[in-house]
Coordinates of C-alpha atoms in Angstrom, one line a residue:
Chain A
M1 CA 0.2 -15.8 -9.4
A2 CA 3.5 -15.4 -11.2
D3 CA 2.3 -12.2 -12.9
D4 CA 1.6 -10.7 -9.5
T5 CA 5.2 -11.2 -8.3
P6 CA 6.1 -7.7 -7.0
T7 CA 9.1 -5.9 -8.2
L8 CA 10.9 -2.9 -6.8
S9 CA 9.2 -0.8 -9.4
D10 CA 5.8 -1.9 -8.1
Y11 CA 6.7 -0.7 -4.7
E12 CA 8.0 2.6 -6.0
E13 CA 4.8 3.1 -7.9
T14 CA 2.5 2.3 -4.9
A15 CA 4.6 4.4 -2.5
D16 CA 5.2 7.2 -5.0
V17 CA 8.9 7.1 -4.3
E18 CA 12.0 6.4 -6.4
F19 CA 15.1 4.6 -5.1
D20 CA 18.1 5.8 -7.0
L21 CA 20.5 2.9 -7.0
S22 CA 22.5 4.0 -10.0
D23 CA 25.7 4.7 -8.1
E24 CA 25.3 1.8 -5.7
E25 CA 26.8 -1.7 -5.7
I26 CA 23.4 -3.3 -5.2
D27 CA 21.2 -3.3 -8.3
R28 CA 17.5 -3.6 -8.9
E29 CA 17.7 -7.2 -10.3
T30 CA 19.1 -8.5 -7.0
I31 CA 16.4 -6.8 -5.0
N32 CA 13.8 -8.1 -7.4
A33 CA 15.2 -11.7 -7.1
E34 CA 14.9 -11.5 -3.3
L35 CA 11.3 -10.1 -3.6
E36 CA 10.4 -13.0 -5.9
R37 CA 12.0 -15.6 -3.6
L38 CA 10.1 -14.4 -0.6
F39 CA 6.8 -13.9 -2.4
S40 CA 7.0 -17.5 -3.5
S41 CA 8.4 -19.0 -0.3
Chain B
M1 CA -77.4 -33.3 15.5
E2 CA -77.7 -29.8 16.8
R3 CA -76.6 -30.8 20.3
R4 CA -73.4 -32.7 19.1
K5 CA -72.5 -29.7 17.0
F6 CA -72.8 -27.5 20.0
V7 CA -70.5 -29.7 22.1
L8 CA -67.8 -29.6 19.5
S9 CA -68.0 -25.9 19.3
V10 CA -67.4 -25.7 23.1
G11 CA -64.3 -27.9 22.8
A12 CA -62.8 -25.7 20.2
L13 CA -63.5 -22.6 22.2
A14 CA -61.8 -24.2 25.3
A15 CA -58.7 -25.1 23.3
G16 CA -58.4 -21.6 21.9
G17 CA -59.0 -20.2 25.3
S18 CA -56.2 -22.2 26.9
L19 CA -53.8 -21.0 24.2
T20 CA -54.8 -17.4 24.9
L21 CA -54.3 -17.9 28.6
G22 CA -50.8 -19.5 28.0
T23 CA -49.4 -16.5 26.2
G24 CA -50.8 -14.0 28.6
A25 CA -49.9 -15.8 31.8
F26 CA -47.2 -13.3 32.6
S27 CA -46.8 -9.6 32.0
S28 CA -43.0 -9.5 32.3
V29 CA -39.9 -11.7 32.4
E30 CA -36.7 -11.0 34.0
A31 CA -33.7 -13.2 33.1
E32 CA -30.0 -12.9 33.3
R33 CA -27.6 -14.1 30.6
D34 CA -23.9 -13.9 30.5
V35 CA -22.1 -11.5 28.3
A36 CA -18.4 -12.2 28.0
V37 CA -16.3 -9.7 26.0
N38 CA -12.5 -9.7 26.1
V39 CA -10.1 -7.3 24.5
A40 CA -7.4 -9.7 23.3
D41 CA -3.9 -9.0 22.4
D42 CA -3.0 -9.0 18.7
A43 CA -2.2 -12.7 18.6
S44 CA -5.5 -13.8 20.0
A45 CA -7.9 -11.2 18.6
Y46 CA -10.4 -12.0 15.8
L47 CA -8.0 -10.5 13.4
G48 CA -4.9 -12.3 14.6
I49 CA -1.7 -10.4 14.1
Q50 CA 1.1 -12.6 15.2
P51 CA 4.9 -13.0 15.0
G52 CA 6.0 -15.6 12.4
D53 CA 6.1 -19.2 13.6
G54 CA 9.8 -19.6 13.0
P55 CA 12.9 -17.9 14.5
N56 CA 12.3 -14.8 12.4
G57 CA 9.3 -14.0 14.5
N58 CA 11.8 -12.7 17.0
Y59 CA 12.3 -9.6 14.8
V60 CA 8.7 -8.7 15.8
D61 CA 8.3 -7.2 19.2
T62 CA 5.3 -5.9 21.1
T63 CA 4.4 -2.5 22.3
A64 CA 3.5 -1.7 25.9
S65 CA -0.1 -2.5 25.0
D66 CA 0.8 -5.9 23.5
A67 CA 0.4 -4.7 19.9
L68 CA 2.6 -6.2 17.4
A69 CA 5.6 -4.1 16.2
I70 CA 8.3 -4.9 13.7
N71 CA 11.4 -3.9 15.6
L72 CA 14.7 -4.1 13.7
T73 CA 16.5 -1.9 16.3
G74 CA 18.5 -2.3 19.5
D75 CA 15.3 -1.8 21.5
N76 CA 13.9 -5.2 20.5
D77 CA 13.0 -7.0 23.7
N78 CA 13.9 -10.3 22.2
I79 CA 17.6 -9.4 22.1
G80 CA 19.2 -12.1 24.3
D81 CA 16.1 -14.2 24.2
G82 CA 15.8 -15.5 20.6
L83 CA 17.7 -12.6 19.0
A84 CA 21.4 -12.9 19.5
G85 CA 22.4 -9.3 19.9
G86 CA 21.9 -7.8 16.5
E87 CA 20.6 -4.2 16.6
G88 CA 19.9 -3.3 13.0
L89 CA 20.3 -3.9 9.3
N90 CA 23.6 -4.3 7.5
A91 CA 24.7 -1.3 5.5
N92 CA 25.4 -1.7 1.8
A93 CA 23.4 -4.9 1.8
I94 CA 20.0 -6.4 1.0
T95 CA 18.3 -8.1 3.9
G96 CA 15.5 -10.6 3.4
I97 CA 13.5 -11.8 6.4
A98 CA 11.0 -14.5 5.7
D99 CA 7.9 -15.1 7.7
I100 CA 8.4 -12.2 10.0
F101 CA 4.7 -11.9 10.9
Q102 CA 1.4 -13.3 10.0
V103 CA -2.2 -12.2 9.9
Q104 CA -5.0 -14.8 10.5
N105 CA -8.7 -14.5 10.2
Q106 CA -9.9 -15.8 13.6
G107 CA -13.4 -14.6 13.2
T108 CA -16.6 -16.0 11.7
Q109 CA -16.8 -14.5 8.2
E110 CA -14.7 -14.2 5.0
I111 CA -12.7 -11.0 5.0
E112 CA -10.8 -8.7 2.7
L113 CA -7.5 -7.7 4.2
E114 CA -5.9 -4.4 3.3
I115 CA -2.4 -3.5 4.5
A116 CA -0.8 -0.1 4.1
P117 CA 1.8 1.1 3.5
L118 CA 3.8 -1.6 1.8
A119 CA 7.0 0.4 1.3
F120 CA 8.8 2.6 3.7
S121 CA 11.8 4.7 2.9
D122 CA 14.2 7.3 4.3
V123 CA 16.7 9.2 2.3
D124 CA 19.5 11.3 3.8
M125 CA 20.3 14.1 1.4
S126 CA 22.5 16.2 3.8
D127 CA 26.0 14.8 3.2
F128 CA 25.4 11.9 0.9
D129 CA 22.6 9.9 -0.7
G130 CA 22.0 7.5 2.1
I131 CA 19.0 5.2 1.3
L132 CA 16.9 3.0 3.5
G133 CA 14.1 1.0 1.9
V134 CA 11.8 -1.5 3.7
L135 CA 9.3 -3.5 1.6
L136 CA 6.6 -5.9 3.0
V137 CA 6.1 -9.0 0.9
P138 CA 3.0 -11.2 1.2
Q139 CA 4.1 -14.8 0.9
I140 CA 1.3 -16.0 -1.4
G141 CA 3.1 -16.8 -4.6
Q142 CA 2.9 -20.6 -4.0
I143 CA -0.6 -20.6 -2.5
D144 CA -3.6 -21.5 -4.7
L145 CA -6.5 -20.5 -2.4
G146 CA -8.1 -18.1 -4.8
Y147 CA -6.6 -15.0 -3.1
D148 CA -7.0 -11.9 -5.2
L149 CA -3.9 -9.8 -4.9
S150 CA -4.4 -6.2 -5.8
W151 CA -1.6 -3.6 -5.9
E152 CA -3.0 -0.1 -5.6
P153 CA -0.7 2.4 -7.4
A154 CA 0.0 5.6 -5.5
V155 CA -1.9 4.4 -2.5
N156 CA 0.8 2.2 -1.1
L157 CA -1.6 -0.5 -0.2
I158 CA -2.2 -4.2 -0.9
S159 CA -5.6 -5.8 -0.8
I160 CA -5.9 -9.6 -0.3
S161 CA -9.2 -11.4 -0.6
T162 CA -10.8 -13.7 0.2
L163 CA -9.5 -14.8 3.7
S164 CA -11.9 -17.4 5.1
P165 CA -12.1 -18.1 8.9
G166 CA -8.9 -19.9 9.8
D167 CA -6.9 -18.7 6.8
E168 CA -3.6 -16.9 7.4
I169 CA -1.2 -14.9 5.4
E170 CA 2.5 -14.7 6.2
F171 CA 4.6 -11.7 5.5
S172 CA 8.2 -11.3 4.7
L173 CA 10.4 -8.2 4.6
V174 CA 13.0 -7.0 2.2
A175 CA 15.2 -4.1 3.3
F176 CA 18.2 -2.4 1.8
A177 CA 20.5 0.3 3.3
L178 CA 23.0 2.0 1.1
P179 CA 25.8 3.0 1.0
E180 CA 28.2 1.9 3.7
S181 CA 27.9 5.3 5.4
A182 CA 24.2 4.9 5.9
V183 CA 24.8 3.6 9.4
D184 CA 23.1 6.0 11.9
S185 CA 22.1 8.3 9.1
V186 CA 18.8 6.8 8.0
A187 CA 16.0 5.2 10.0
I188 CA 12.3 4.5 9.8
D189 CA 9.7 5.1 12.5
D190 CA 6.3 4.6 11.0
E191 CA 3.2 2.5 11.3
I192 CA 1.4 -0.2 9.3
E193 CA -2.4 -0.1 9.1
L194 CA -4.3 -3.3 8.7
T195 CA -7.9 -3.2 7.7
A196 CA -10.2 -6.2 7.6
E197 CA -13.7 -6.0 6.2
A198 CA -16.3 -8.7 5.9
I199 CA -17.2 -9.6 2.4

């Protein structure tokens, strides 16, 4: 199932949205790590 | 010989006649049988939609018709009774809530479960780029039950099969609100659609 671990990009693709985090303190890697943690919990 | 043969023939005729009489002894039957049908709330219905078992289930509320509703606002009825006063997400932060709700097959057949949408967003473009994103996460990464997870691009939908009777799937939530000034500027008021189909 590891290959199915969702990333923020997956959600953006499925929802046809784009979250612009370029100027923010929170980055995509942190969100992806949280997604992976909960997906595997 | 001829007489014995005749007697046997009469016996056979009598047996056949009694069968015919048995099926034709009545012309109608009236019987009463119970039919019991309840419309159950989400937790008890054949597709069980329930708050998570743990404390995070308190982030889930119910509507006036007892339908499940994720409620990360000050209107959550569990505030003061399992939820200690919080009225929303932190700004400039990522919030992860594990096991917020679960879906259980409480019927008789294997089903394929579809949930849409998976991602919710609100962006305030008026004064600044306030961003609110809410992502639903199925907690199946450690489960080896043969679930087939399918992400559907541009449909905002996840499909999970096969859920046998008694199987349940727990869902988490990841949310982020950015930047600090996003407070009271972005919000989400939407619906999740759950579809279960026998397979």
